[in-house]
Every structure is written in structure tokens, then in C-alpha cells.
Amino acid sequence: MASEAATHSDTVDPIHQFHINNLVDFGQIGHSTFAFTNSALFMAITVILIVGFMMLSTRGRGLVPGRMQNVTEMFYEFTANMLREAAGSEGMRFFPFVFTLFAFILVANLIGMVPYFFTVTAHIVITGALALLVMAIVIGYGFSKHGFGFLKLFVPDEVPGVILPMIVAIEILSFISRPVSLSIRLFANMLAGHITLKVFAGFIISLSTFGVIGWAGAVLPFLMVVALTALEILVAVLQAYVFAILTCMYLNDALHPSH
């Protein structure tokens, strides 16, 4: 009876889907536990799917592309155009990074839409790490190419000297907040969407226990789940795009720090 109650609780609990579980425990070093988790598993699956698809789709390299090669070329051109428009032709040196980042987030988001699968981008530790990686590359490349000239990023042109200190402070605060907004936007959208889906799915399960009347009442929640699933797929794609386009804009600042 207790196990049935626990199973039912896991089914309707909207937060349970985000729990990180240890699959393989490698032991403890100090106060830290090292383990291969469900989060690590689905990140590995994401990478394997991307690499596998790219290898299969580009294996033939035919002059007349097949369906898989056509999808890959479209994705390549879409990412390249996005990077060129945001950072210019010089930004293409960052294409491998942006392409990898965009593909990883997109596939991870879509994998998370499969029932009983894990959504790695619904965890702030994952999105935060990606955002910090982006900002580390921006700062590192900015200083390596421009030296202290990179600091011109915080000093807009033609600003009166009277308000310049305030403008510089605002620019610095805006720059510092970039990884926060970048990570929270992706994390919050994926988290909220999956919780909403789980809540409506829980309504269906709860109403189904009341027999025929319950099944009739479950029609509306079922339609909501279908509609929300379609919306969540759209959000998954849009959030990957937003993360990628903002990354391109931040990389443009590293390439051209002068306003």
C-alpha cells in the first residue's frame, strides 16, 4: 500500500521529474560525492545524438543532398547567417562554438519533451554553466585581442562627461547581469512549462479514478496537455534560438567593443 502511494505521489508531483538521481556512485572524496547521474546520462545522450546525426547526414556529401544532409545544411546556414548578422563576417571564427551550443540546447530541450525523459536545461546549474562559458569566452577573447581597449565596451561614444560615470556604472551592471539573465531565461521557461504540463497530466490521472464521469471531466485537461505540449515544443526551439542569438551579440562585443 505504501509503495502504491509513493508511486502515485511520483506521478502527480510536478517537481519529481527534476530530481537528480545517482545512477553509478564513484564514491566520496572529502565531503563531495562523485556519481554518474541521470542529468549526466541525458547530456551524454544529447551529445551522442548530435554527433551521430551529423556523421550520418554528412557521410555521403552528395552534390544533391538527401533529406538528412539537407537538414544539416539548413541548420548550418541558419546558424551561420545568425552569427554573421549579429557579429559580422569576423564572427565566423566562433561558428563551431555557437553551432555546438545551439545544437546542444535545442536537442536537450526537445529530448526533455519525451515522457519520462530528463530535461537538463531545466536546471540552473546547467544553464548557468553554459552562460558563464559564453561570458568567459567573450571576456577572454576581448582582452586577448584588444587588451585594455576592451574596456571601451563600458564607455559609450559621445556621452557628456557629467553623466559618464553613471553611464559606465550602468554598462558594467548590465554586463555583469548578462550571464544571470541568459541562464535564468532558459532555465525558467523550461522549468515552468514542464511543471504546467505535469500539473494538467495529474488532473487527468486524478479525474480518471472517478469512473465514466471522471473520464468525461478529464477531456478538458487532456486537450490542455495537447495544446501545452505543442506550445512547449515551440518554446524549446525559441529558447535555444534566443540563447544562441544573444551569444552572437555578446561575441560581437568582444570583436567590436567600441560603441
PDB file of C-alpha atoms in Angstrom:
ATOM      1  CA  MET A   1       0.000   0.000   0.000  1.00  0.00           C
ATOM      2  CA  ALA A   2       2.808   2.368   0.889  1.00  0.00           C
ATOM      3  CA  SER A   3       4.592   1.640  -2.380  1.00  0.00           C
ATOM      4  CA  GLU A   4       1.374   2.359  -4.330  1.00  0.00           C
ATOM      5  CA  ALA A   5       1.027   5.685  -2.534  1.00  0.00           C
ATOM      6  CA  ALA A   6       4.637   6.553  -3.324  1.00  0.00           C
ATOM      7  CA  THR A   7       4.161   5.676  -6.987  1.00  0.00           C
ATOM      8  CA  HIS A   8       1.016   7.805  -7.175  1.00  0.00           C
ATOM      9  CA  SER A   9       2.839  10.693  -5.496  1.00  0.00           C
ATOM     10  CA  ASP A  10       5.684  10.452  -8.005  1.00  0.00           C
ATOM     11  CA  THR A  11       3.172  10.502 -10.860  1.00  0.00           C
ATOM     12  CA  VAL A  12       1.383  13.703  -9.835  1.00  0.00           C
ATOM     13  CA  ASP A  13       4.262  15.532  -8.137  1.00  0.00           C
ATOM     14  CA  PRO A  14       5.344  18.181 -10.710  1.00  0.00           C
ATOM     15  CA  ILE A  15       8.770  18.602  -9.093  1.00  0.00           C
ATOM     16  CA  HIS A  16       9.731  14.919  -9.006  1.00  0.00           C
ATOM     17  CA  GLN A  17      10.679  14.986 -12.707  1.00  0.00           C
ATOM     18  CA  PHE A  18      13.576  17.346 -11.942  1.00  0.00           C
ATOM     19  CA  HIS A  19      15.205  15.260  -9.202  1.00  0.00           C
ATOM     20  CA  ILE A  20      18.823  14.363  -9.909  1.00  0.00           C
ATOM     21  CA  ASN A  21      19.477  10.703  -9.085  1.00  0.00           C
ATOM     22  CA  ASN A  22      22.808   8.905  -8.854  1.00  0.00           C
ATOM     23  CA  LEU A  23      22.976   6.061 -11.366  1.00  0.00           C
ATOM     24  CA  VAL A  24      26.581   4.998 -10.695  1.00  0.00           C
ATOM     25  CA  ASP A  25      28.254   6.044  -7.456  1.00  0.00           C
ATOM     26  CA  PHE A  26      32.032   6.509  -7.721  1.00  0.00           C
ATOM     27  CA  GLY A  27      32.490   7.142  -4.013  1.00  0.00           C
ATOM     28  CA  GLN A  28      33.243  10.157  -1.885  1.00  0.00           C
ATOM     29  CA  ILE A  29      36.221  12.492  -1.803  1.00  0.00           C
ATOM     30  CA  GLY A  30      36.067  14.634   1.279  1.00  0.00           C
ATOM     31  CA  HIS A  31      32.548  15.973   1.582  1.00  0.00           C
ATOM     32  CA  SER A  32      31.825  15.629  -2.146  1.00  0.00           C
ATOM     33  CA  THR A  33      30.103  12.664  -3.769  1.00  0.00           C
ATOM     34  CA  PHE A  34      31.147  11.718  -7.300  1.00  0.00           C
ATOM     35  CA  ALA A  35      28.500   9.914  -9.324  1.00  0.00           C
ATOM     36  CA  PHE A  36      27.146   9.450 -12.824  1.00  0.00           C
ATOM     37  CA  THR A  37      23.656  10.947 -12.613  1.00  0.00           C
ATOM     38  CA  ASN A  38      20.538  10.943 -14.763  1.00  0.00           C
ATOM     39  CA  SER A  39      21.472  14.512 -15.732  1.00  0.00           C
ATOM     40  CA  ALA A  40      24.881  13.376 -16.971  1.00  0.00           C
ATOM     41  CA  LEU A  41      23.241  10.479 -18.815  1.00  0.00           C
ATOM     42  CA  PHE A  42      20.903  12.718 -20.786  1.00  0.00           C
ATOM     43  CA  MET A  43      23.669  15.200 -21.545  1.00  0.00           C
ATOM     44  CA  ALA A  44      25.672  12.285 -22.940  1.00  0.00           C
ATOM     45  CA  ILE A  45      22.644  11.121 -24.933  1.00  0.00           C
ATOM     46  CA  THR A  46      22.246  14.646 -26.314  1.00  0.00           C
ATOM     47  CA  VAL A  47      25.860  14.765 -27.475  1.00  0.00           C
ATOM     48  CA  ILE A  48      25.680  11.242 -28.958  1.00  0.00           C
ATOM     49  CA  LEU A  49      22.513  12.094 -30.901  1.00  0.00           C
ATOM     50  CA  ILE A  50      24.018  15.289 -32.301  1.00  0.00           C
ATOM     51  CA  VAL A  51      27.333  13.698 -33.275  1.00  0.00           C
ATOM     52  CA  GLY A  52      25.612  10.602 -34.673  1.00  0.00           C
ATOM     53  CA  PHE A  53      23.188  12.636 -36.777  1.00  0.00           C
ATOM     54  CA  MET A  54      25.955  14.879 -38.109  1.00  0.00           C
ATOM     55  CA  MET A  55      28.124  11.914 -39.053  1.00  0.00           C
ATOM     56  CA  LEU A  56      25.274  10.064 -40.753  1.00  0.00           C
ATOM     57  CA  SER A  57      23.971  13.108 -42.602  1.00  0.00           C
ATOM     58  CA  THR A  58      27.376  14.218 -43.928  1.00  0.00           C
ATOM     59  CA  ARG A  59      28.778  10.763 -44.657  1.00  0.00           C
ATOM     60  CA  GLY A  60      27.797  10.797 -48.338  1.00  0.00           C
ATOM     61  CA  ARG A  61      28.412  14.516 -49.007  1.00  0.00           C
ATOM     62  CA  GLY A  62      26.448  14.254 -52.209  1.00  0.00           C
ATOM     63  CA  LEU A  63      26.110  17.164 -54.637  1.00  0.00           C
ATOM     64  CA  VAL A  64      22.380  16.519 -54.495  1.00  0.00           C
ATOM     65  CA  PRO A  65      21.742  16.323 -50.743  1.00  0.00           C
ATOM     66  CA  GLY A  66      19.436  13.751 -49.250  1.00  0.00           C
ATOM     67  CA  ARG A  67      16.911  14.575 -46.550  1.00  0.00           C
ATOM     68  CA  MET A  68      19.316  14.225 -43.637  1.00  0.00           C
ATOM     69  CA  GLN A  69      22.074  16.160 -45.372  1.00  0.00           C
ATOM     70  CA  ASN A  70      19.565  18.835 -46.350  1.00  0.00           C
ATOM     71  CA  VAL A  71      18.502  19.268 -42.702  1.00  0.00           C
ATOM     72  CA  THR A  72      22.136  19.569 -41.616  1.00  0.00           C
ATOM     73  CA  GLU A  73      22.940  22.122 -44.325  1.00  0.00           C
ATOM     74  CA  MET A  74      19.861  24.170 -43.425  1.00  0.00           C
ATOM     75  CA  PHE A  75      20.873  24.149 -39.761  1.00  0.00           C
ATOM     76  CA  TYR A  76      24.423  25.120 -40.741  1.00  0.00           C
ATOM     77  CA  GLU A  77      23.252  28.026 -42.913  1.00  0.00           C
ATOM     78  CA  PHE A  78      20.747  29.195 -40.301  1.00  0.00           C
ATOM     79  CA  THR A  79      23.427  29.337 -37.597  1.00  0.00           C
ATOM     80  CA  ALA A  80      25.988  30.935 -39.930  1.00  0.00           C
ATOM     81  CA  ASN A  81      23.553  33.651 -41.042  1.00  0.00           C
ATOM     82  CA  MET A  82      22.556  34.331 -37.445  1.00  0.00           C
ATOM     83  CA  LEU A  83      26.212  34.758 -36.467  1.00  0.00           C
ATOM     84  CA  ARG A  84      27.074  36.937 -39.496  1.00  0.00           C
ATOM     85  CA  GLU A  85      24.125  39.259 -38.901  1.00  0.00           C
ATOM     86  CA  ALA A  86      24.957  39.700 -35.216  1.00  0.00           C
ATOM     87  CA  ALA A  87      28.771  39.798 -35.292  1.00  0.00           C
ATOM     88  CA  GLY A  88      29.752  40.292 -38.938  1.00  0.00           C
ATOM     89  CA  SER A  89      31.922  38.051 -41.085  1.00  0.00           C
ATOM     90  CA  GLU A  90      34.675  38.252 -38.452  1.00  0.00           C
ATOM     91  CA  GLY A  91      32.353  36.472 -36.042  1.00  0.00           C
ATOM     92  CA  MET A  92      32.534  33.286 -38.118  1.00  0.00           C
ATOM     93  CA  ARG A  93      35.651  32.294 -36.182  1.00  0.00           C
ATOM     94  CA  PHE A  94      33.226  31.491 -33.357  1.00  0.00           C
ATOM     95  CA  PHE A  95      30.961  29.395 -35.592  1.00  0.00           C
ATOM     96  CA  PRO A  96      31.985  25.977 -34.153  1.00  0.00           C
ATOM     97  CA  PHE A  97      31.232  27.204 -30.643  1.00  0.00           C
ATOM     98  CA  VAL A  98      27.871  28.807 -31.498  1.00  0.00           C
ATOM     99  CA  PHE A  99      26.819  25.849 -33.651  1.00  0.00           C
ATOM    100  CA  THR A 100      27.653  23.374 -30.873  1.00  0.00           C
ATOM    101  CA  LEU A 101      25.941  25.478 -28.205  1.00  0.00           C
ATOM    102  CA  PHE A 102      22.807  25.970 -30.300  1.00  0.00           C
ATOM    103  CA  ALA A 103      22.582  22.279 -31.235  1.00  0.00           C
ATOM    104  CA  PHE A 104      23.151  21.108 -27.651  1.00  0.00           C
ATOM    105  CA  ILE A 105      20.463  23.347 -26.144  1.00  0.00           C
ATOM    106  CA  LEU A 106      17.977  22.631 -28.926  1.00  0.00           C
ATOM    107  CA  VAL A 107      18.339  18.842 -28.754  1.00  0.00           C
ATOM    108  CA  ALA A 108      18.412  18.831 -24.938  1.00  0.00           C
ATOM    109  CA  ASN A 109      15.196  20.880 -24.869  1.00  0.00           C
ATOM    110  CA  LEU A 110      13.448  18.576 -27.336  1.00  0.00           C
ATOM    111  CA  ILE A 111      14.627  15.397 -25.585  1.00  0.00           C
ATOM    112  CA  GLY A 112      13.076  16.755 -22.410  1.00  0.00           C
ATOM    113  CA  MET A 113       9.680  16.748 -24.136  1.00  0.00           C
ATOM    114  CA  VAL A 114       9.679  12.940 -24.310  1.00  0.00           C
ATOM    115  CA  PRO A 115       7.648  11.459 -21.403  1.00  0.00           C
ATOM    116  CA  TYR A 116       9.784  10.128 -18.524  1.00  0.00           C
ATOM    117  CA  PHE A 117      12.937  11.686 -20.012  1.00  0.00           C
ATOM    118  CA  PHE A 118      15.070  14.189 -18.114  1.00  0.00           C
ATOM    119  CA  THR A 119      15.279  17.885 -19.058  1.00  0.00           C
ATOM    120  CA  VAL A 120      18.833  19.015 -18.317  1.00  0.00           C
ATOM    121  CA  THR A 121      18.106  22.629 -19.311  1.00  0.00           C
ATOM    122  CA  ALA A 122      15.506  22.869 -16.539  1.00  0.00           C
ATOM    123  CA  HIS A 123      18.384  23.027 -14.040  1.00  0.00           C
ATOM    124  CA  ILE A 124      20.027  26.367 -13.300  1.00  0.00           C
ATOM    125  CA  VAL A 125      23.391  24.657 -12.747  1.00  0.00           C
ATOM    126  CA  ILE A 126      23.427  23.574 -16.416  1.00  0.00           C
ATOM    127  CA  THR A 127      22.163  26.818 -17.952  1.00  0.00           C
ATOM    128  CA  GLY A 128      24.365  28.819 -15.560  1.00  0.00           C
ATOM    129  CA  ALA A 129      27.447  26.862 -16.617  1.00  0.00           C
ATOM    130  CA  LEU A 130      26.645  27.474 -20.304  1.00  0.00           C
ATOM    131  CA  ALA A 131      26.095  31.198 -19.681  1.00  0.00           C
ATOM    132  CA  LEU A 132      29.363  31.505 -17.724  1.00  0.00           C
ATOM    133  CA  LEU A 133      31.178  29.685 -20.538  1.00  0.00           C
ATOM    134  CA  VAL A 134      29.832  32.230 -23.032  1.00  0.00           C
ATOM    135  CA  MET A 135      30.894  35.181 -20.887  1.00  0.00           C
ATOM    136  CA  ALA A 136      34.328  33.658 -20.213  1.00  0.00           C
ATOM    137  CA  ILE A 137      34.935  33.414 -23.972  1.00  0.00           C
ATOM    138  CA  VAL A 138      33.682  36.984 -24.501  1.00  0.00           C
ATOM    139  CA  ILE A 139      35.928  38.416 -21.781  1.00  0.00           C
ATOM    140  CA  GLY A 140      38.906  36.222 -22.620  1.00  0.00           C
ATOM    141  CA  TYR A 141      38.816  36.974 -26.348  1.00  0.00           C
ATOM    142  CA  GLY A 142      38.026  40.642 -25.759  1.00  0.00           C
ATOM    143  CA  PHE A 143      41.098  41.204 -23.605  1.00  0.00           C
ATOM    144  CA  SER A 144      43.342  38.963 -25.737  1.00  0.00           C
ATOM    145  CA  LYS A 145      42.519  40.921 -28.903  1.00  0.00           C
ATOM    146  CA  HIS A 146      42.044  44.466 -27.623  1.00  0.00           C
ATOM    147  CA  GLY A 147      43.883  44.482 -24.302  1.00  0.00           C
ATOM    148  CA  PHE A 148      42.523  47.186 -22.035  1.00  0.00           C
ATOM    149  CA  GLY A 149      40.809  48.627 -25.106  1.00  0.00           C
ATOM    150  CA  PHE A 150      38.107  46.049 -24.423  1.00  0.00           C
ATOM    151  CA  LEU A 151      37.004  48.305 -21.571  1.00  0.00           C
ATOM    152  CA  LYS A 152      35.699  50.746 -24.214  1.00  0.00           C
ATOM    153  CA  LEU A 153      32.678  48.487 -24.155  1.00  0.00           C
ATOM    154  CA  PHE A 154      31.634  50.257 -20.947  1.00  0.00           C
ATOM    155  CA  VAL A 155      32.248  53.782 -22.272  1.00  0.00           C
ATOM    156  CA  PRO A 156      29.715  54.750 -24.959  1.00  0.00           C
ATOM    157  CA  ASP A 157      30.783  57.350 -27.527  1.00  0.00           C
ATOM    158  CA  GLU A 158      29.633  60.971 -27.346  1.00  0.00           C
ATOM    159  CA  VAL A 159      28.382  60.794 -23.772  1.00  0.00           C
ATOM    160  CA  PRO A 160      28.640  64.083 -21.820  1.00  0.00           C
ATOM    161  CA  GLY A 161      31.309  63.923 -19.123  1.00  0.00           C
ATOM    162  CA  VAL A 162      28.816  64.935 -16.441  1.00  0.00           C
ATOM    163  CA  ILE A 163      26.804  61.730 -16.729  1.00  0.00           C
ATOM    164  CA  LEU A 164      29.651  59.486 -17.936  1.00  0.00           C
ATOM    165  CA  PRO A 165      30.329  57.876 -14.504  1.00  0.00           C
ATOM    166  CA  MET A 166      26.658  56.948 -14.156  1.00  0.00           C
ATOM    167  CA  ILE A 167      26.527  55.542 -17.707  1.00  0.00           C
ATOM    168  CA  VAL A 168      29.702  53.488 -17.129  1.00  0.00           C
ATOM    169  CA  ALA A 169      28.231  52.080 -13.894  1.00  0.00           C
ATOM    170  CA  ILE A 170      25.024  51.123 -15.736  1.00  0.00           C
ATOM    171  CA  GLU A 171      27.008  49.477 -18.559  1.00  0.00           C
ATOM    172  CA  ILE A 172      29.092  47.467 -16.086  1.00  0.00           C
ATOM    173  CA  LEU A 173      25.990  46.369 -14.170  1.00  0.00           C
ATOM    174  CA  SER A 174      24.313  45.396 -17.449  1.00  0.00           C
ATOM    175  CA  PHE A 175      27.354  43.345 -18.475  1.00  0.00           C
ATOM    176  CA  ILE A 176      27.535  41.561 -15.121  1.00  0.00           C
ATOM    177  CA  SER A 177      23.826  40.693 -15.303  1.00  0.00           C
ATOM    178  CA  ARG A 178      24.161  39.039 -18.727  1.00  0.00           C
ATOM    179  CA  PRO A 179      25.029  35.522 -17.509  1.00  0.00           C
ATOM    180  CA  VAL A 180      22.271  35.760 -14.910  1.00  0.00           C
ATOM    181  CA  SER A 181      19.561  36.727 -17.405  1.00  0.00           C
ATOM    182  CA  LEU A 182      20.915  34.319 -20.038  1.00  0.00           C
ATOM    183  CA  SER A 183      20.798  31.330 -17.702  1.00  0.00           C
ATOM    184  CA  ILE A 184      17.566  32.159 -15.854  1.00  0.00           C
ATOM    185  CA  ARG A 185      15.611  32.797 -19.067  1.00  0.00           C
ATOM    186  CA  LEU A 186      16.280  29.297 -20.410  1.00  0.00           C
ATOM    187  CA  PHE A 187      16.001  27.559 -17.043  1.00  0.00           C
ATOM    188  CA  ALA A 188      12.759  29.298 -16.013  1.00  0.00           C
ATOM    189  CA  ASN A 189      10.974  28.711 -19.322  1.00  0.00           C
ATOM    190  CA  MET A 190      11.781  25.001 -19.408  1.00  0.00           C
ATOM    191  CA  LEU A 191      11.018  24.518 -15.712  1.00  0.00           C
ATOM    192  CA  ALA A 192       7.687  26.378 -15.774  1.00  0.00           C
ATOM    193  CA  GLY A 193       6.487  24.665 -18.935  1.00  0.00           C
ATOM    194  CA  HIS A 194       7.224  21.159 -17.669  1.00  0.00           C
ATOM    195  CA  ILE A 195       5.611  21.865 -14.302  1.00  0.00           C
ATOM    196  CA  THR A 196       2.455  23.116 -16.030  1.00  0.00           C
ATOM    197  CA  LEU A 197       2.321  20.022 -18.231  1.00  0.00           C
ATOM    198  CA  LYS A 198       2.773  17.763 -15.210  1.00  0.00           C
ATOM    199  CA  VAL A 199       0.006  19.537 -13.271  1.00  0.00           C
ATOM    200  CA  PHE A 200      -2.550  19.099 -16.075  1.00  0.00           C
ATOM    201  CA  ALA A 201      -1.445  15.499 -16.597  1.00  0.00           C
ATOM    202  CA  GLY A 202      -2.024  14.992 -12.864  1.00  0.00           C
ATOM    203  CA  PHE A 203      -5.571  16.316 -13.273  1.00  0.00           C
ATOM    204  CA  ILE A 204      -6.214  13.650 -15.910  1.00  0.00           C
ATOM    205  CA  ILE A 205      -4.923  10.878 -13.632  1.00  0.00           C
ATOM    206  CA  SER A 206      -6.889  12.159 -10.633  1.00  0.00           C
ATOM    207  CA  LEU A 207     -10.163  12.534 -12.547  1.00  0.00           C
ATOM    208  CA  SER A 208      -9.808   9.099 -14.149  1.00  0.00           C
ATOM    209  CA  THR A 209     -10.263   7.489 -10.732  1.00  0.00           C
ATOM    210  CA  PHE A 210     -13.936   8.618 -10.708  1.00  0.00           C
ATOM    211  CA  GLY A 211     -15.011   6.293 -13.491  1.00  0.00           C
ATOM    212  CA  VAL A 212     -17.013   7.382 -16.546  1.00  0.00           C
ATOM    213  CA  ILE A 213     -17.856  10.816 -15.104  1.00  0.00           C
ATOM    214  CA  GLY A 214     -14.194  11.349 -14.310  1.00  0.00           C
ATOM    215  CA  TRP A 215     -13.108  10.402 -17.824  1.00  0.00           C
ATOM    216  CA  ALA A 216     -15.618  12.877 -19.245  1.00  0.00           C
ATOM    217  CA  GLY A 217     -14.252  15.582 -16.974  1.00  0.00           C
ATOM    218  CA  ALA A 218     -10.688  14.701 -17.981  1.00  0.00           C
ATOM    219  CA  VAL A 219     -11.310  15.718 -21.598  1.00  0.00           C
ATOM    220  CA  LEU A 220     -10.566  19.397 -20.931  1.00  0.00           C
ATOM    221  CA  PRO A 221      -7.259  18.739 -19.095  1.00  0.00           C
ATOM    222  CA  PHE A 222      -6.302  16.317 -21.893  1.00  0.00           C
ATOM    223  CA  LEU A 223      -6.896  18.986 -24.538  1.00  0.00           C
ATOM    224  CA  MET A 224      -4.866  21.421 -22.438  1.00  0.00           C
ATOM    225  CA  VAL A 225      -1.991  18.921 -22.270  1.00  0.00           C
ATOM    226  CA  VAL A 226      -2.032  18.544 -26.053  1.00  0.00           C
ATOM    227  CA  ALA A 227      -2.068  22.327 -26.563  1.00  0.00           C
ATOM    228  CA  LEU A 228       0.627  22.903 -23.930  1.00  0.00           C
ATOM    229  CA  THR A 229       2.811  20.186 -25.455  1.00  0.00           C
ATOM    230  CA  ALA A 230       2.701  21.949 -28.817  1.00  0.00           C
ATOM    231  CA  LEU A 231       3.455  25.257 -27.091  1.00  0.00           C
ATOM    232  CA  GLU A 232       6.335  23.720 -25.146  1.00  0.00           C
ATOM    233  CA  ILE A 233       7.923  22.357 -28.334  1.00  0.00           C
ATOM    234  CA  LEU A 234       7.762  25.864 -29.778  1.00  0.00           C
ATOM    235  CA  VAL A 235       9.241  27.306 -26.574  1.00  0.00           C
ATOM    236  CA  ALA A 236      12.018  24.683 -26.623  1.00  0.00           C
ATOM    237  CA  VAL A 237      13.045  25.785 -30.122  1.00  0.00           C
ATOM    238  CA  LEU A 238      12.671  29.509 -29.410  1.00  0.00           C
ATOM    239  CA  GLN A 239      14.680  29.364 -26.186  1.00  0.00           C
ATOM    240  CA  ALA A 240      17.552  27.613 -27.960  1.00  0.00           C
ATOM    241  CA  TYR A 241      17.433  30.321 -30.635  1.00  0.00           C
ATOM    242  CA  VAL A 242      17.294  33.154 -28.078  1.00  0.00           C
ATOM    243  CA  PHE A 243      20.278  31.734 -26.191  1.00  0.00           C
ATOM    244  CA  ALA A 244      22.240  31.403 -29.444  1.00  0.00           C
ATOM    245  CA  ILE A 245      21.392  34.861 -30.829  1.00  0.00           C
ATOM    246  CA  LEU A 246      22.257  36.552 -27.532  1.00  0.00           C
ATOM    247  CA  THR A 247      25.548  34.647 -27.526  1.00  0.00           C
ATOM    248  CA  CYS A 248      26.257  36.018 -31.016  1.00  0.00           C
ATOM    249  CA  MET A 249      25.504  39.562 -29.824  1.00  0.00           C
ATOM    250  CA  TYR A 250      27.810  39.177 -26.828  1.00  0.00           C
ATOM    251  CA  LEU A 251      30.560  37.809 -29.073  1.00  0.00           C
ATOM    252  CA  ASN A 252      30.126  40.905 -31.245  1.00  0.00           C
ATOM    253  CA  ASP A 253      31.021  42.987 -28.177  1.00  0.00           C
ATOM    254  CA  ALA A 254      34.264  41.014 -27.852  1.00  0.00           C
ATOM    255  CA  LEU A 255      35.060  41.648 -31.521  1.00  0.00           C
ATOM    256  CA  HIS A 256      33.964  45.288 -31.601  1.00  0.00           C
ATOM    257  CA  PRO A 257      33.977  46.762 -28.076  1.00  0.00           C
ATOM    258  CA  SER A 258      33.681  50.380 -29.269  1.00  0.00           C
ATOM    259  CA  HIS A 259      30.096  51.621 -29.413  1.00  0.00           C
TER     260      HIS A 259
END
